[in-house]
Short mmCIF file of N, CA and C in Angstrom, two decimals:
data_model
loop_
_atom_site.label_atom_id
_atom_site.label_comp_id
_atom_site.label_asym_id
_atom_site.label_seq_id
_atom_site.Cartn_x
_atom_site.Cartn_y
_atom_site.Cartn_z
N THR A 174 0.49 -1.18 0.05
CA THR A 174 -0.04 0.23 -0.29
C THR A 174 0.72 1.34 -0.09
N ASP A 175 0.38 2.39 -0.83
CA ASP A 175 0.69 3.66 -0.62
C ASP A 175 0.97 4.17 0.94
N SER A 176 1.76 4.34 1.44
CA SER A 176 2.38 5.19 2.91
C SER A 176 1.75 6.51 2.94
N HIS A 177 1.94 6.79 1.57
CA HIS A 177 1.06 8.47 1.80
C HIS A 177 -0.32 8.62 1.26
N ALA A 178 -0.82 7.96 0.83
CA ALA A 178 -2.29 7.55 0.30
C ALA A 178 -3.57 8.63 1.65
N HIS A 179 -2.94 7.77 2.90
CA HIS A 179 -3.73 8.85 3.42
C HIS A 179 -3.10 10.13 4.79
N ARG A 180 -1.86 10.62 4.15
CA ARG A 180 -1.06 11.52 4.81
C ARG A 180 -1.99 12.85 4.86
N ILE A 181 -1.98 13.00 6.03
CA ILE A 181 -2.67 14.49 6.42
C ILE A 181 -1.91 15.45 5.43
N LEU A 182 -2.37 16.52 4.59
CA LEU A 182 -1.79 17.34 3.89
C LEU A 182 -1.66 18.79 4.56
N CYS A 183 -2.78 19.20 5.43
CA CYS A 183 -2.87 20.33 5.92
C CYS A 183 -1.52 20.79 6.75
N ALA A 184 -0.82 21.98 6.51
CA ALA A 184 0.00 22.56 7.31
C ALA A 184 -0.33 23.01 8.65
N GLY A 185 -1.40 23.09 9.00
CA GLY A 185 -2.05 23.51 10.15
C GLY A 185 -2.19 22.45 11.05
N THR A 186 -2.94 21.18 10.55
CA THR A 186 -2.85 20.09 11.24
C THR A 186 -1.71 19.69 11.53
N ASN A 187 -1.12 19.52 10.55
CA ASN A 187 0.85 18.78 10.94
C ASN A 187 1.40 19.64 11.85
N LEU A 188 1.50 20.83 11.81
CA LEU A 188 1.85 21.57 12.85
C LEU A 188 1.45 21.43 14.13
N LYS A 189 0.09 21.45 14.21
CA LYS A 189 -0.47 21.03 15.81
C LYS A 189 -0.11 19.49 16.14
N ILE A 190 -0.40 18.97 15.54
CA ILE A 190 0.43 17.31 15.75
C ILE A 190 1.33 17.45 16.40
N ALA A 191 2.72 17.87 15.61
CA ALA A 191 3.85 17.63 15.93
C ALA A 191 3.92 18.77 16.93
N ALA A 192 3.64 19.83 17.03
CA ALA A 192 3.57 20.90 18.31
C ALA A 192 3.20 19.75 19.71
N ARG A 193 1.60 19.37 19.64
CA ARG A 193 1.34 18.33 20.57
C ARG A 193 2.39 17.27 21.33
N ALA A 194 2.42 16.79 20.23
CA ALA A 194 3.68 15.53 20.77
C ALA A 194 4.76 16.06 21.39
N THR A 195 5.55 17.20 20.76
CA THR A 195 6.49 18.26 21.68
C THR A 195 6.53 18.39 22.85
N GLY A 196 5.44 18.93 22.81
CA GLY A 196 4.98 19.79 24.09
C GLY A 196 4.77 18.71 25.03
N ARG A 197 4.24 16.92 24.56
CA ARG A 197 4.11 16.10 25.82
C ARG A 197 5.59 15.86 26.24
N LEU A 198 6.30 15.82 25.45
CA LEU A 198 7.65 15.49 26.01
C LEU A 198 8.38 16.25 26.76
N TYR A 199 8.26 17.37 26.17
CA TYR A 199 8.80 18.26 27.62
C TYR A 199 7.89 18.56 28.75
N ASP A 200 6.40 18.04 28.73
CA ASP A 200 5.98 18.51 29.62
C ASP A 200 6.23 17.25 30.96
N ARG A 201 6.60 15.95 30.32
CA ARG A 201 6.52 15.27 31.32
C ARG A 201 8.34 15.09 31.80
N ALA A 202 9.11 16.14 31.10
CA ALA A 202 10.33 16.51 31.76
C ALA A 202 10.33 17.32 33.04
N LEU A 203 9.42 18.14 32.70
CA LEU A 203 8.92 19.05 33.45
C LEU A 203 7.97 18.74 35.05
N ALA A 204 7.40 17.63 34.82
CA ALA A 204 6.08 17.22 35.62
C ALA A 204 6.72 17.21 36.83
N PRO A 205 8.00 16.56 37.37
CA PRO A 205 8.36 16.37 38.86
C PRO A 205 8.67 17.95 39.38
N PHE A 206 8.30 18.78 38.57
CA PHE A 206 8.61 20.47 38.99
C PHE A 206 7.21 21.17 39.26
N ASP A 207 5.73 20.29 38.59
CA ASP A 207 4.59 20.55 38.87
C ASP A 207 4.22 21.85 37.96
N ILE A 208 5.35 21.84 37.10
CA ILE A 208 5.08 22.99 35.55
C ILE A 208 5.10 22.36 34.75
N ASN A 209 4.66 22.99 33.78
CA ASN A 209 4.28 22.30 32.35
C ASN A 209 5.21 23.12 31.44
N THR A 210 5.13 23.07 29.77
CA THR A 210 6.27 23.81 28.79
C THR A 210 6.10 25.28 29.17
N MET A 211 4.46 25.57 28.92
CA MET A 211 4.16 26.97 28.84
C MET A 211 4.92 28.24 30.17
N GLN A 212 4.66 27.33 31.23
CA GLN A 212 5.04 27.73 32.47
C GLN A 212 6.57 28.22 32.41
N TYR A 213 6.96 26.70 32.11
CA TYR A 213 8.94 27.14 32.33
C TYR A 213 9.32 27.78 31.23
N ALA A 214 8.64 28.15 29.97
CA ALA A 214 8.92 28.75 28.64
C ALA A 214 8.69 30.35 29.53
N ILE A 215 7.46 30.82 30.57
CA ILE A 215 7.51 31.87 31.23
C ILE A 215 8.27 32.21 32.24
N LEU A 216 8.72 31.45 33.13
CA LEU A 216 9.87 31.23 33.92
C LEU A 216 11.47 31.67 33.50
N ALA A 217 11.64 30.94 32.75
CA ALA A 217 12.93 31.04 31.73
C ALA A 217 13.04 32.81 31.01
N ASN A 218 12.04 33.08 30.49
CA ASN A 218 12.13 34.28 29.53
C ASN A 218 12.07 35.27 30.88
N VAL A 219 11.17 35.21 31.52
CA VAL A 219 11.10 36.12 32.55
C VAL A 219 12.51 36.12 33.43
N GLY A 220 12.95 34.90 33.61
CA GLY A 220 14.43 35.22 34.58
C GLY A 220 15.61 35.73 33.48
N ARG A 221 15.65 35.12 32.40
CA ARG A 221 16.70 35.95 31.38
C ARG A 221 16.29 37.32 31.35
N ALA A 222 15.27 37.77 31.09
CA ALA A 222 14.95 39.31 31.09
C ALA A 222 15.71 40.05 32.44
N GLY A 223 15.23 39.22 33.57
CA GLY A 223 15.09 39.95 34.82
C GLY A 223 13.89 40.57 34.97
N SER A 224 13.46 41.52 34.52
CA SER A 224 12.01 42.18 34.47
C SER A 224 11.62 42.18 32.87
N ILE A 225 10.09 42.25 32.92
CA ILE A 225 9.63 42.43 31.27
C ILE A 225 7.86 42.74 31.54
N PRO A 226 7.68 43.43 30.62
CA PRO A 226 6.34 43.40 30.81
C PRO A 226 5.56 42.30 29.78
N THR A 227 4.23 42.56 30.39
CA THR A 227 3.19 41.36 29.94
C THR A 227 3.00 41.20 28.82
N MET A 228 3.22 42.65 28.03
CA MET A 228 3.03 42.77 26.50
C MET A 228 4.04 42.30 25.56
N ALA A 229 5.22 42.38 26.37
CA ALA A 229 6.98 42.10 25.61
C ALA A 229 6.57 40.14 25.71
N LEU A 230 6.49 39.73 26.67
CA LEU A 230 6.35 38.62 26.98
C LEU A 230 5.57 37.41 26.01
N ALA A 231 4.15 38.21 26.09
CA ALA A 231 3.02 37.84 25.07
C ALA A 231 3.70 37.79 24.06
N ALA A 232 4.39 38.96 23.08
CA ALA A 232 4.98 38.99 22.00
C ALA A 232 5.97 37.86 21.75
N LYS A 233 6.54 38.20 22.50
CA LYS A 233 8.01 37.39 22.53
C LYS A 233 7.57 35.81 22.46
N LEU A 234 6.67 35.14 23.14
CA LEU A 234 6.39 33.90 22.95
C LEU A 234 5.30 33.72 22.36
N SER A 235 4.77 34.88 21.60
CA SER A 235 3.10 34.45 20.45
C SER A 235 2.61 33.87 20.90
N ILE A 236 1.53 34.46 22.36
CA ILE A 236 0.47 33.55 22.98
C ILE A 236 -0.30 35.03 22.98
N GLU A 237 -1.52 34.58 23.34
CA GLU A 237 -2.65 35.32 23.22
C GLU A 237 -2.85 35.45 25.04
N ARG A 238 -3.07 36.91 24.96
CA ARG A 238 -2.87 37.48 26.34
C ARG A 238 -3.67 36.75 27.25
N THR A 239 -4.87 36.36 27.27
CA THR A 239 -5.88 35.54 27.91
C THR A 239 -5.13 34.17 28.46
N ALA A 240 -4.37 33.65 27.27
CA ALA A 240 -3.62 32.60 27.42
C ALA A 240 -2.36 32.59 28.75
N LEU A 241 -2.21 33.51 28.36
CA LEU A 241 -0.97 34.26 28.99
C LEU A 241 -1.25 34.60 30.64
N TYR A 242 -2.18 35.22 30.68
CA TYR A 242 -2.97 35.76 32.12
C TYR A 242 -3.33 34.54 32.94
N ARG A 243 -3.72 33.45 32.24
CA ARG A 243 -4.03 32.28 33.18
C ARG A 243 -2.76 31.36 33.79
N ALA A 244 -1.71 31.21 32.54
CA ALA A 244 -0.77 30.58 33.41
C ALA A 244 0.21 31.56 34.23
N LEU A 245 0.24 32.84 33.87
CA LEU A 245 0.66 33.74 34.97
C LEU A 245 0.01 33.90 36.26
N ALA A 246 -1.33 33.65 36.38
CA ALA A 246 -2.17 33.36 37.70
C ALA A 246 -1.44 32.33 38.81
N VAL A 247 -1.57 31.09 37.76
CA VAL A 247 -1.02 30.02 38.51
C VAL A 247 0.50 30.30 38.99
N LEU A 248 1.30 30.42 38.18
CA LEU A 248 2.55 30.93 38.91
C LEU A 248 2.65 31.51 39.98
N GLU A 249 1.59 33.28 39.58
CA GLU A 249 1.95 34.29 40.75
C GLU A 249 0.91 33.55 42.12
N ARG A 250 -0.14 32.75 41.96
CA ARG A 250 -0.63 31.89 43.07
C ARG A 250 0.65 31.43 43.89
N ARG A 251 1.50 30.30 42.68
CA ARG A 251 2.37 29.68 43.80
C ARG A 251 3.85 30.42 44.03
N GLY A 252 3.75 31.96 43.84
CA GLY A 252 4.54 32.52 44.81
C GLY A 252 5.70 32.46 43.76
N LEU A 253 5.92 32.17 42.90
CA LEU A 253 6.91 31.98 41.52
C LEU A 253 7.37 33.41 40.53
N ILE A 254 6.18 33.94 40.53
CA ILE A 254 6.22 35.03 39.51
C ILE A 254 5.70 36.35 40.58
N ARG A 255 6.19 37.98 40.20
CA ARG A 255 5.74 38.81 41.02
C ARG A 255 5.18 39.82 39.78
N THR A 256 4.29 40.50 39.88
CA THR A 256 3.56 41.49 38.91
C THR A 256 3.85 42.75 39.46
N GLU A 257 4.29 43.94 38.98
CA GLU A 257 4.26 45.02 39.45
C GLU A 257 3.34 46.42 38.81
N ALA A 258 2.61 47.14 38.79
CA ALA A 258 2.24 47.82 37.93
C ALA A 258 3.31 48.47 37.35
N GLY A 259 2.99 48.65 35.96
CA GLY A 259 4.00 49.39 34.82
C GLY A 259 3.00 50.64 34.29
N ARG A 260 3.44 50.82 33.18
CA ARG A 260 2.21 52.23 32.66
C ARG A 260 0.98 51.73 32.50
N GLY A 261 0.08 52.76 32.32
CA GLY A 261 -1.06 52.24 32.12
C GLY A 261 -2.02 50.97 32.70
N ARG A 262 -2.25 50.06 32.27
CA ARG A 262 -2.66 48.75 32.85
C ARG A 262 -1.59 47.72 32.55
N GLU A 263 -0.19 48.18 31.80
CA GLU A 263 0.37 47.34 32.00
C GLU A 263 0.80 46.57 32.99
N GLN A 264 1.48 45.52 33.46
CA GLN A 264 2.16 44.81 34.65
C GLN A 264 3.94 44.34 34.08
N ILE A 265 4.56 44.72 35.09
CA ILE A 265 5.92 44.28 34.88
C ILE A 265 6.13 42.95 35.72
N LEU A 266 6.77 41.44 35.05
CA LEU A 266 7.16 40.43 35.43
C LEU A 266 8.24 40.29 36.01
N SER A 267 8.54 40.02 37.12
CA SER A 267 10.08 39.04 37.67
C SER A 267 9.78 38.31 38.38
N LEU A 268 10.95 37.11 38.79
CA LEU A 268 10.71 36.22 38.98
C LEU A 268 10.82 36.28 40.61
N THR A 269 10.16 35.78 41.72
CA THR A 269 10.74 35.53 42.98
C THR A 269 11.86 34.67 43.18
N GLU A 270 12.29 34.73 44.65
CA GLU A 270 13.55 34.04 44.85
C GLU A 270 13.10 32.43 44.56
N ASP A 271 11.92 32.09 44.80
CA ASP A 271 11.35 30.46 44.83
C ASP A 271 11.20 30.54 43.26
N GLY A 272 10.82 31.33 42.37
CA GLY A 272 10.56 31.21 41.05
C GLY A 272 11.76 31.32 40.44
N MET A 273 13.14 32.04 40.83
CA MET A 273 14.51 31.64 40.44
C MET A 273 14.92 30.39 40.77
N ALA A 274 14.60 29.71 41.86
CA ALA A 274 15.32 28.55 42.37
C ALA A 274 14.57 27.46 41.40
N LEU A 275 13.05 27.57 41.28
CA LEU A 275 12.63 26.48 40.74
C LEU A 275 12.85 26.55 39.04
N ARG A 276 13.41 27.86 38.77
CA ARG A 276 13.89 27.56 37.15
C ARG A 276 14.82 26.96 37.03
N LEU A 277 16.27 27.25 37.80
CA LEU A 277 17.21 26.50 37.64
C LEU A 277 17.07 24.92 38.26
N ARG A 278 16.44 24.40 39.14
CA ARG A 278 16.08 23.51 39.21
C ARG A 278 15.40 22.65 37.56
N ALA A 279 14.61 23.02 37.12
CA ALA A 279 13.79 22.66 36.25
C ALA A 279 14.46 23.01 35.05
N LYS A 280 15.54 23.70 34.67
CA LYS A 280 16.45 23.77 33.87
C LYS A 280 17.22 22.49 33.46
N ASP A 281 17.63 22.12 34.08
CA ASP A 281 18.73 20.57 33.94
C ASP A 281 17.50 19.59 33.45
N ALA A 282 16.30 19.50 33.69
CA ALA A 282 15.21 18.58 33.50
C ALA A 282 15.33 19.11 31.62
N TRP A 283 14.87 19.94 31.83
CA TRP A 283 14.34 20.54 30.57
C TRP A 283 15.80 20.67 29.69
N ALA A 284 16.99 21.01 29.70
CA ALA A 284 18.02 20.61 29.09
C ALA A 284 18.33 19.56 28.51
N VAL A 285 18.13 18.47 29.49
CA VAL A 285 18.34 17.03 28.72
C VAL A 285 17.28 16.57 27.75
N THR A 286 16.16 17.07 27.70
CA THR A 286 15.05 16.90 26.98
C THR A 286 15.51 17.31 25.57
N GLN A 287 16.22 18.99 25.82
CA GLN A 287 16.22 19.94 24.42
C GLN A 287 17.38 19.21 23.93
N ASP A 288 18.38 18.70 24.80
CA ASP A 288 19.60 18.43 23.98
C ASP A 288 19.53 17.07 23.29
N ALA A 289 18.84 16.16 23.94
CA ALA A 289 18.05 14.74 23.15
C ALA A 289 17.30 15.50 22.04
N PHE A 290 16.54 15.87 21.82
CA PHE A 290 15.71 16.39 20.67
C PHE A 290 16.55 17.11 19.41
N VAL A 291 17.58 18.04 20.05
CA VAL A 291 18.09 18.55 18.84
C VAL A 291 19.41 17.65 18.57
N ASP A 292 19.72 16.88 19.43
CA ASP A 292 20.77 15.60 18.65
C ASP A 292 20.25 14.74 17.96
N ALA A 293 18.38 14.67 18.17
CA ALA A 293 18.10 13.58 16.91
C ALA A 293 17.65 14.27 15.86
N PHE A 294 17.63 15.53 15.73
CA PHE A 294 17.71 16.18 14.13
C PHE A 294 19.16 16.29 13.58
N GLY A 295 20.33 15.97 14.16
CA GLY A 295 21.42 15.90 13.73
C GLY A 295 21.97 17.56 13.44
N GLU A 296 22.47 17.36 12.16
CA GLU A 296 22.86 18.57 11.29
C GLU A 296 21.43 19.15 10.53
N ASP A 297 20.32 19.06 10.85
CA ASP A 297 19.21 19.26 9.96
C ASP A 297 18.90 20.37 11.25
N TRP A 298 19.01 20.38 12.56
CA TRP A 298 18.80 21.19 13.57
C TRP A 298 18.67 22.97 13.11
N PRO A 299 19.28 23.19 12.73
CA PRO A 299 19.44 24.97 12.12
C PRO A 299 18.57 24.72 10.83
N THR A 300 18.37 23.78 10.39
CA THR A 300 17.41 24.06 8.79
C THR A 300 15.72 23.89 9.34
N PHE A 301 15.83 23.33 10.48
CA PHE A 301 14.70 22.86 10.96
C PHE A 301 14.04 24.11 11.72
N LEU A 302 14.95 25.08 12.48
CA LEU A 302 14.76 26.17 13.54
C LEU A 302 14.21 27.24 12.08
N GLY A 303 15.27 27.41 10.88
CA GLY A 303 15.04 28.13 9.94
C GLY A 303 13.32 28.17 9.47
N MET A 304 13.17 26.84 9.17
CA MET A 304 11.70 26.36 8.56
C MET A 304 10.65 26.70 9.86
N LEU A 305 10.80 26.42 10.84
CA LEU A 305 9.84 26.63 12.28
C LEU A 305 9.25 28.55 12.11
N ASP A 306 11.01 29.27 12.02
CA ASP A 306 10.57 30.86 11.91
C ASP A 306 9.80 31.28 10.67
N ARG A 307 10.10 30.44 9.49
CA ARG A 307 9.64 30.67 8.18
C ARG A 307 8.33 30.46 8.38
N ALA A 308 7.65 29.50 8.64
CA ALA A 308 6.11 28.77 9.02
C ALA A 308 5.42 29.79 9.85
N ARG A 309 6.13 30.75 11.02
CA ARG A 309 5.68 31.65 11.63
C ARG A 309 5.45 33.21 10.76
N ALA A 310 6.38 33.34 10.32
CA ALA A 310 6.95 34.22 9.52
C ALA A 310 5.39 34.42 8.19
N ILE A 311 5.11 33.36 7.78
CA ILE A 311 4.56 33.19 6.58
C ILE A 311 2.98 33.25 7.08
N SER A 312 2.70 32.61 8.22
CA SER A 312 1.33 32.48 8.74
C SER A 312 1.00 33.85 9.20
N GLU A 313 1.85 34.69 9.54
CA GLU A 313 1.54 36.03 10.21
C GLU A 313 1.43 36.51 9.13
N GLY A 314 2.27 36.84 8.13
CA GLY A 314 2.04 37.71 7.22
C GLY A 314 0.69 37.35 6.68
N MET A 315 0.33 36.21 6.22
CA MET A 315 -0.82 35.66 5.48
C MET A 315 -2.23 36.10 6.03
N SER A 316 -2.18 36.00 7.38
CA SER A 316 -3.27 36.20 8.28
C SER A 316 -3.17 37.77 8.49
N GLU A 317 -2.65 38.42 7.94
CA GLU A 317 -2.84 40.07 7.63
C GLU A 317 -3.37 40.30 6.63
N THR A 318 -3.37 39.36 5.43
CA THR A 318 -3.50 39.62 4.09
C THR A 318 -4.88 38.93 3.49
N LEU A 319 -4.96 37.57 4.18
CA LEU A 319 -6.64 37.11 3.93
C LEU A 319 -7.51 37.06 4.35
N GLU A 320 -8.41 37.39 3.43
CA GLU A 320 -10.01 37.76 4.08
C GLU A 320 -10.55 36.72 3.79
N VAL A 321 -11.14 36.27 4.79
CA VAL A 321 -11.74 34.43 5.02
C VAL A 321 -13.12 35.15 5.12
N ALA A 322 -14.05 34.65 3.66
CA ALA A 322 -15.60 35.00 3.76
C ALA A 322 -16.19 34.39 5.11
N PRO A 323 -17.24 34.75 6.06
CA PRO A 323 -17.98 34.19 6.58
C PRO A 323 -19.05 32.94 6.19
#
């Protein structure tokens, strides 16, 4: 039989399938720290920045504000992140001492998974990263120009 006969061709579906599988891999690595991939990405990026406005973090992670606020609420409730008033309604995020400590402990588990994932791609890794960047740029560009009829 032709192995491609039932291949899903939709780019959106294929990217979502790959993203869910990859997310589960990283979520398993982070489970001992009671955080998921998105929460780790927030801790890592806020930690690297020192402090960062919520909108800048949302843009960096390409996440909708409501999803970011839900993740932040959990991290704030656990005492891992603090928010301070910025300009207007903007909030400035930073890690608490507990947040910094958890980020460092979780980073080792994340790094094991990251290194194994990157190694599995071998010399194709830079190409793969470039393709992901290209998919994002194409999608963002097309979403601004395509009008979809109701």
